[in-house]
Coordinates of C-alpha atoms in Angstrom, one line a residue:
X1 CA 110.4 93.7 100.6
X2 CA 110.2 93.7 104.4
X3 CA 113.1 92.2 106.3
X4 CA 111.0 89.9 108.4
X5 CA 107.8 87.9 107.7
X6 CA 104.9 88.4 110.0
X7 CA 101.3 87.4 110.7
X8 CA 98.7 88.9 108.4
X9 CA 97.2 92.1 109.9
X10 CA 93.6 93.3 109.5
X11 CA 94.4 95.6 106.5
X12 CA 96.6 93.1 104.6
X13 CA 95.9 90.4 102.0
X14 CA 98.2 87.6 101.3
X15 CA 97.8 85.5 98.1
X16 CA 99.4 82.1 98.2
X17 CA 100.1 80.5 94.8
X18 CA 100.1 76.7 94.4
X19 CA 100.2 74.5 91.3
X20 CA 96.5 73.8 91.7
X21 CA 95.2 77.2 92.6
X22 CA 95.4 80.2 94.9
X23 CA 94.6 80.7 98.6
X24 CA 93.4 84.2 99.4
X25 CA 94.3 84.9 103.0
X26 CA 93.1 87.7 105.3
X27 CA 93.2 87.9 109.0
X28 CA 89.6 86.6 109.3
X29 CA 89.3 84.0 106.5
X30 CA 90.9 81.8 103.8
X31 CA 89.4 81.2 100.4
X32 CA 90.7 78.8 97.8
X33 CA 90.4 79.4 94.0
X34 CA 91.3 76.3 92.0
X35 CA 93.0 76.7 88.6
X36 CA 90.8 76.4 85.6
X37 CA 92.0 74.9 82.3
X38 CA 90.6 77.8 80.4
X39 CA 93.0 80.8 81.1
X40 CA 90.6 83.5 80.0
X41 CA 87.9 82.1 82.4
X42 CA 90.3 81.8 85.2
X43 CA 91.7 85.3 84.7
X44 CA 88.2 86.7 85.0
X45 CA 87.5 84.8 88.2
X46 CA 90.9 85.8 89.7
X47 CA 90.1 89.5 89.0
X48 CA 86.7 89.1 90.6
X49 CA 88.4 87.8 93.7
X50 CA 90.7 90.8 93.8
X51 CA 87.9 93.2 93.1
X52 CA 85.6 91.6 95.7
X53 CA 87.0 94.0 98.3
X54 CA 86.6 97.8 97.8
X55 CA 89.7 99.6 96.6
X56 CA 92.0 100.7 99.4
X57 CA 90.7 98.0 101.7
X58 CA 94.2 96.6 101.9
X59 CA 97.3 98.8 102.5
X60 CA 99.6 95.9 101.5
X61 CA 99.3 92.7 99.4
X62 CA 101.8 89.9 99.3
X63 CA 102.2 87.0 96.9
X64 CA 103.8 83.9 98.4
X65 CA 105.0 81.2 96.0
X66 CA 104.4 77.5 96.8
X67 CA 104.5 76.2 93.2
X68 CA 107.9 74.6 93.1
X69 CA 110.8 73.8 95.6
X70 CA 113.6 76.3 96.0
X71 CA 117.3 76.1 96.6
X72 CA 119.6 78.1 98.9
X73 CA 122.8 79.6 97.6
X74 CA 125.5 81.1 99.8
X75 CA 125.4 84.9 99.2
X76 CA 129.1 85.2 98.3
X77 CA 128.7 82.6 95.6
X78 CA 125.4 83.9 94.2
X79 CA 125.1 85.4 90.7
X80 CA 121.9 86.7 89.2
X81 CA 123.0 85.4 85.8
X82 CA 122.9 81.7 87.1
X83 CA 119.3 81.4 88.4
X84 CA 118.4 78.6 86.0
X85 CA 121.6 76.7 86.7
X86 CA 120.9 76.8 90.5
X87 CA 117.6 75.0 89.8
X88 CA 118.8 72.6 87.2
X89 CA 118.4 69.5 89.5
X90 CA 114.7 70.3 89.6
X91 CA 114.4 70.0 85.8
X92 CA 113.0 73.5 85.5
X93 CA 112.0 74.4 81.9
X94 CA 113.3 77.9 81.2
X95 CA 110.8 78.5 78.5
X96 CA 107.8 77.9 80.8
X97 CA 109.2 79.4 84.0
X98 CA 110.0 82.8 85.6
X99 CA 112.9 82.9 87.9
X100 CA 113.1 84.9 91.1
X101 CA 115.1 85.0 94.3
X102 CA 114.9 86.3 97.9
X103 CA 117.9 87.6 99.8
X104 CA 118.3 86.5 103.4
X105 CA 120.8 88.9 104.8
X106 CA 120.9 87.6 108.3
X107 CA 121.7 84.1 107.1
X108 CA 124.0 85.3 104.3
X109 CA 122.0 83.1 101.9
X110 CA 119.9 83.7 98.7
X111 CA 116.8 81.6 98.1
X112 CA 116.3 80.9 94.3
X113 CA 113.0 79.6 92.9
X114 CA 110.8 79.5 89.8
X115 CA 107.1 79.7 89.1
X116 CA 105.0 79.3 85.9
X117 CA 105.2 82.1 83.4
X118 CA 101.4 82.1 83.2
X119 CA 101.3 83.2 86.8
X120 CA 103.6 86.2 86.0
X121 CA 101.4 87.1 83.0
X122 CA 98.3 86.9 85.1
X123 CA 99.7 89.2 87.8
X124 CA 100.9 91.7 85.2
X125 CA 97.3 92.1 83.9
X126 CA 96.2 93.4 87.3
X127 CA 96.5 96.9 88.6
X128 CA 97.6 95.6 92.0
X129 CA 101.2 95.7 93.2
X130 CA 102.6 92.7 95.1
X131 CA 105.4 91.9 97.4
X132 CA 106.7 88.5 96.2
X133 CA 108.5 85.9 98.3
X134 CA 108.9 82.1 98.4
X135 CA 107.5 80.2 101.3
X136 CA 110.8 78.6 102.1
X137 CA 112.2 82.0 102.8
X138 CA 109.5 82.5 105.5
X139 CA 110.1 79.0 106.9
X140 CA 113.9 79.4 107.1
X141 CA 113.6 82.7 108.9
X142 CA 111.1 81.2 111.3
X143 CA 112.9 78.0 112.1
X144 CA 116.4 79.6 112.4
X145 CA 114.9 82.0 115.1
X146 CA 113.5 78.9 116.8
X147 CA 116.9 77.1 116.6
X148 CA 118.6 80.1 118.3
X149 CA 116.2 79.8 121.2
X150 CA 116.4 76.0 121.6
X151 CA 118.6 74.3 124.1
X152 CA 119.2 71.5 121.6
X153 CA 122.1 72.0 119.2
X154 CA 120.5 70.0 116.4
X155 CA 116.9 70.1 115.2
X156 CA 115.1 68.5 112.4
X157 CA 112.1 70.7 111.5
X158 CA 109.2 69.2 109.7
X159 CA 106.7 71.2 107.7
X160 CA 103.7 69.1 106.5
X161 CA 101.7 70.1 103.4
X162 CA 99.0 68.2 101.6
X163 CA 100.8 65.3 99.9
X164 CA 104.3 66.7 100.6
X165 CA 106.6 67.8 103.4
X166 CA 109.6 70.1 103.9
X167 CA 112.6 68.9 106.0
X168 CA 115.0 71.4 107.5
X169 CA 118.1 70.3 109.5
X170 CA 119.8 72.9 111.6
X171 CA 123.0 72.5 113.6
X172 CA 124.5 75.2 115.8
X173 CA 121.9 77.8 114.5
X174 CA 122.8 77.1 110.9
X175 CA 120.8 75.5 108.1
X176 CA 122.7 72.4 106.9
X177 CA 120.0 70.6 104.8
X178 CA 116.7 71.3 103.2
X179 CA 114.5 69.5 100.8
X180 CA 110.8 68.9 99.9
X181 CA 109.5 65.3 99.5
X182 CA 106.3 63.9 98.2
X183 CA 104.4 62.0 101.0
X184 CA 101.4 60.0 100.2
X185 CA 101.5 57.7 103.3
X186 CA 103.0 57.3 106.8
X187 CA 105.5 54.9 105.4
X188 CA 106.8 57.4 102.8
X189 CA 106.9 60.1 105.6
X190 CA 109.0 57.9 107.9
X191 CA 111.3 56.8 105.0
X192 CA 112.3 60.4 104.2
X193 CA 112.7 61.5 107.8
X194 CA 115.0 58.6 108.6
X195 CA 116.8 58.9 105.3
X196 CA 118.0 62.3 106.5
X197 CA 118.7 61.0 110.0
X198 CA 120.9 58.3 108.5
X199 CA 122.7 60.5 106.0
X200 CA 123.7 62.9 108.7
X201 CA 124.4 60.2 111.2
X202 CA 122.2 61.7 113.9
X203 CA 122.1 59.8 117.1
X204 CA 118.6 59.3 118.5
X205 CA 119.2 61.3 121.7
X206 CA 121.2 64.0 120.1
X207 CA 118.6 65.8 118.1
X208 CA 115.1 67.2 118.4
X209 CA 112.2 66.9 116.0
X210 CA 110.1 70.0 115.7
X211 CA 106.8 70.0 113.8
X212 CA 105.7 73.4 112.4
X213 CA 102.1 73.5 113.6
X214 CA 99.8 70.7 114.8
X215 CA 96.8 69.8 112.7
X216 CA 94.3 67.0 112.9
X217 CA 94.8 65.8 109.2
X218 CA 98.4 64.9 110.1
X219 CA 97.7 63.0 113.4
X220 CA 98.7 59.7 111.8
X221 CA 102.1 61.1 110.9
X222 CA 102.7 62.4 114.5
X223 CA 101.7 59.0 115.9
X224 CA 104.0 57.2 113.4
X225 CA 107.2 59.2 114.3
X226 CA 106.5 58.9 118.1
X227 CA 107.1 55.1 117.8
X228 CA 110.7 55.8 116.9
X229 CA 111.7 59.1 118.5
X230 CA 110.9 60.7 121.9
X231 CA 112.3 64.2 121.6
X232 CA 109.5 65.8 119.7
X233 CA 107.7 69.1 120.1
X234 CA 105.2 71.3 118.1
X235 CA 105.7 74.9 117.2
X236 CA 102.4 76.7 116.5
X237 CA 102.7 80.4 116.5
X238 CA 99.1 81.0 115.5
X239 CA 95.9 79.1 115.9
X240 CA 95.3 77.2 112.7
X241 CA 91.6 77.3 111.9
X242 CA 89.5 74.5 110.3
X243 CA 88.8 76.8 107.4
X244 CA 92.6 77.3 106.8
X245 CA 93.2 73.6 106.8
X246 CA 90.4 73.1 104.2
X247 CA 91.4 75.9 101.9
X248 CA 95.2 75.9 102.1
X249 CA 97.7 73.3 101.0
X250 CA 100.2 74.3 103.7
X251 CA 98.0 75.3 106.6
X252 CA 100.8 76.3 108.9
X253 CA 101.5 79.3 106.7
X254 CA 97.9 80.3 106.0
X255 CA 98.1 83.4 108.2
X256 CA 101.6 84.5 107.1
X257 CA 102.4 87.7 105.2
X258 CA 105.8 88.2 103.6

């Protein structure tokens, strides 16, 4: 697996796996394939998506997992035999799940996650080889690089998805908190943001809020937080297209390759 994530190049395909389907991402477009209740029918459609492009069109294909949250474990404390235990607070069912992890050498952390076994079975039926990674691994590398470049010592990074968000709190270039929350409204969004602010006793002028990307569907969230906090900025490494917003549950990462 490459040491650093990057933007998709013209000869690369990145497949992003969600609980409700897959986003097929190339440099030029994003397509979404919703999950079908009939596994055999879905497997056929999935293979048709893969086979749409002539063989050898792509020199590399990555699979990025978005299905479930992940947890970070300090590398010195990590054991490959305890993957299920690390995720026990997410109520992961071992019988229905496959467990995986990404090693973040620079941060001395291991990101542990799970995904449905049927996804693993589906991928095993294809002749294509994939590089696998969890989206939180990409986000953590991205935001820690941003934190090292920031003049502020404390940042609260917000990654908005459809119906959920990820919060990352960094202090002195280190990740001190991360979690994913369901957000159906502006009130829920504000509740979780300020829950973290209160838990870590962050003074209003002592931390910066950084949104990963800026997209029209989330304008009401941006406006809501601006009523309570002034030190806000947006990080947008790539231009997020309308097509990506419509066909990807986490549009900021629509153009990322593992």
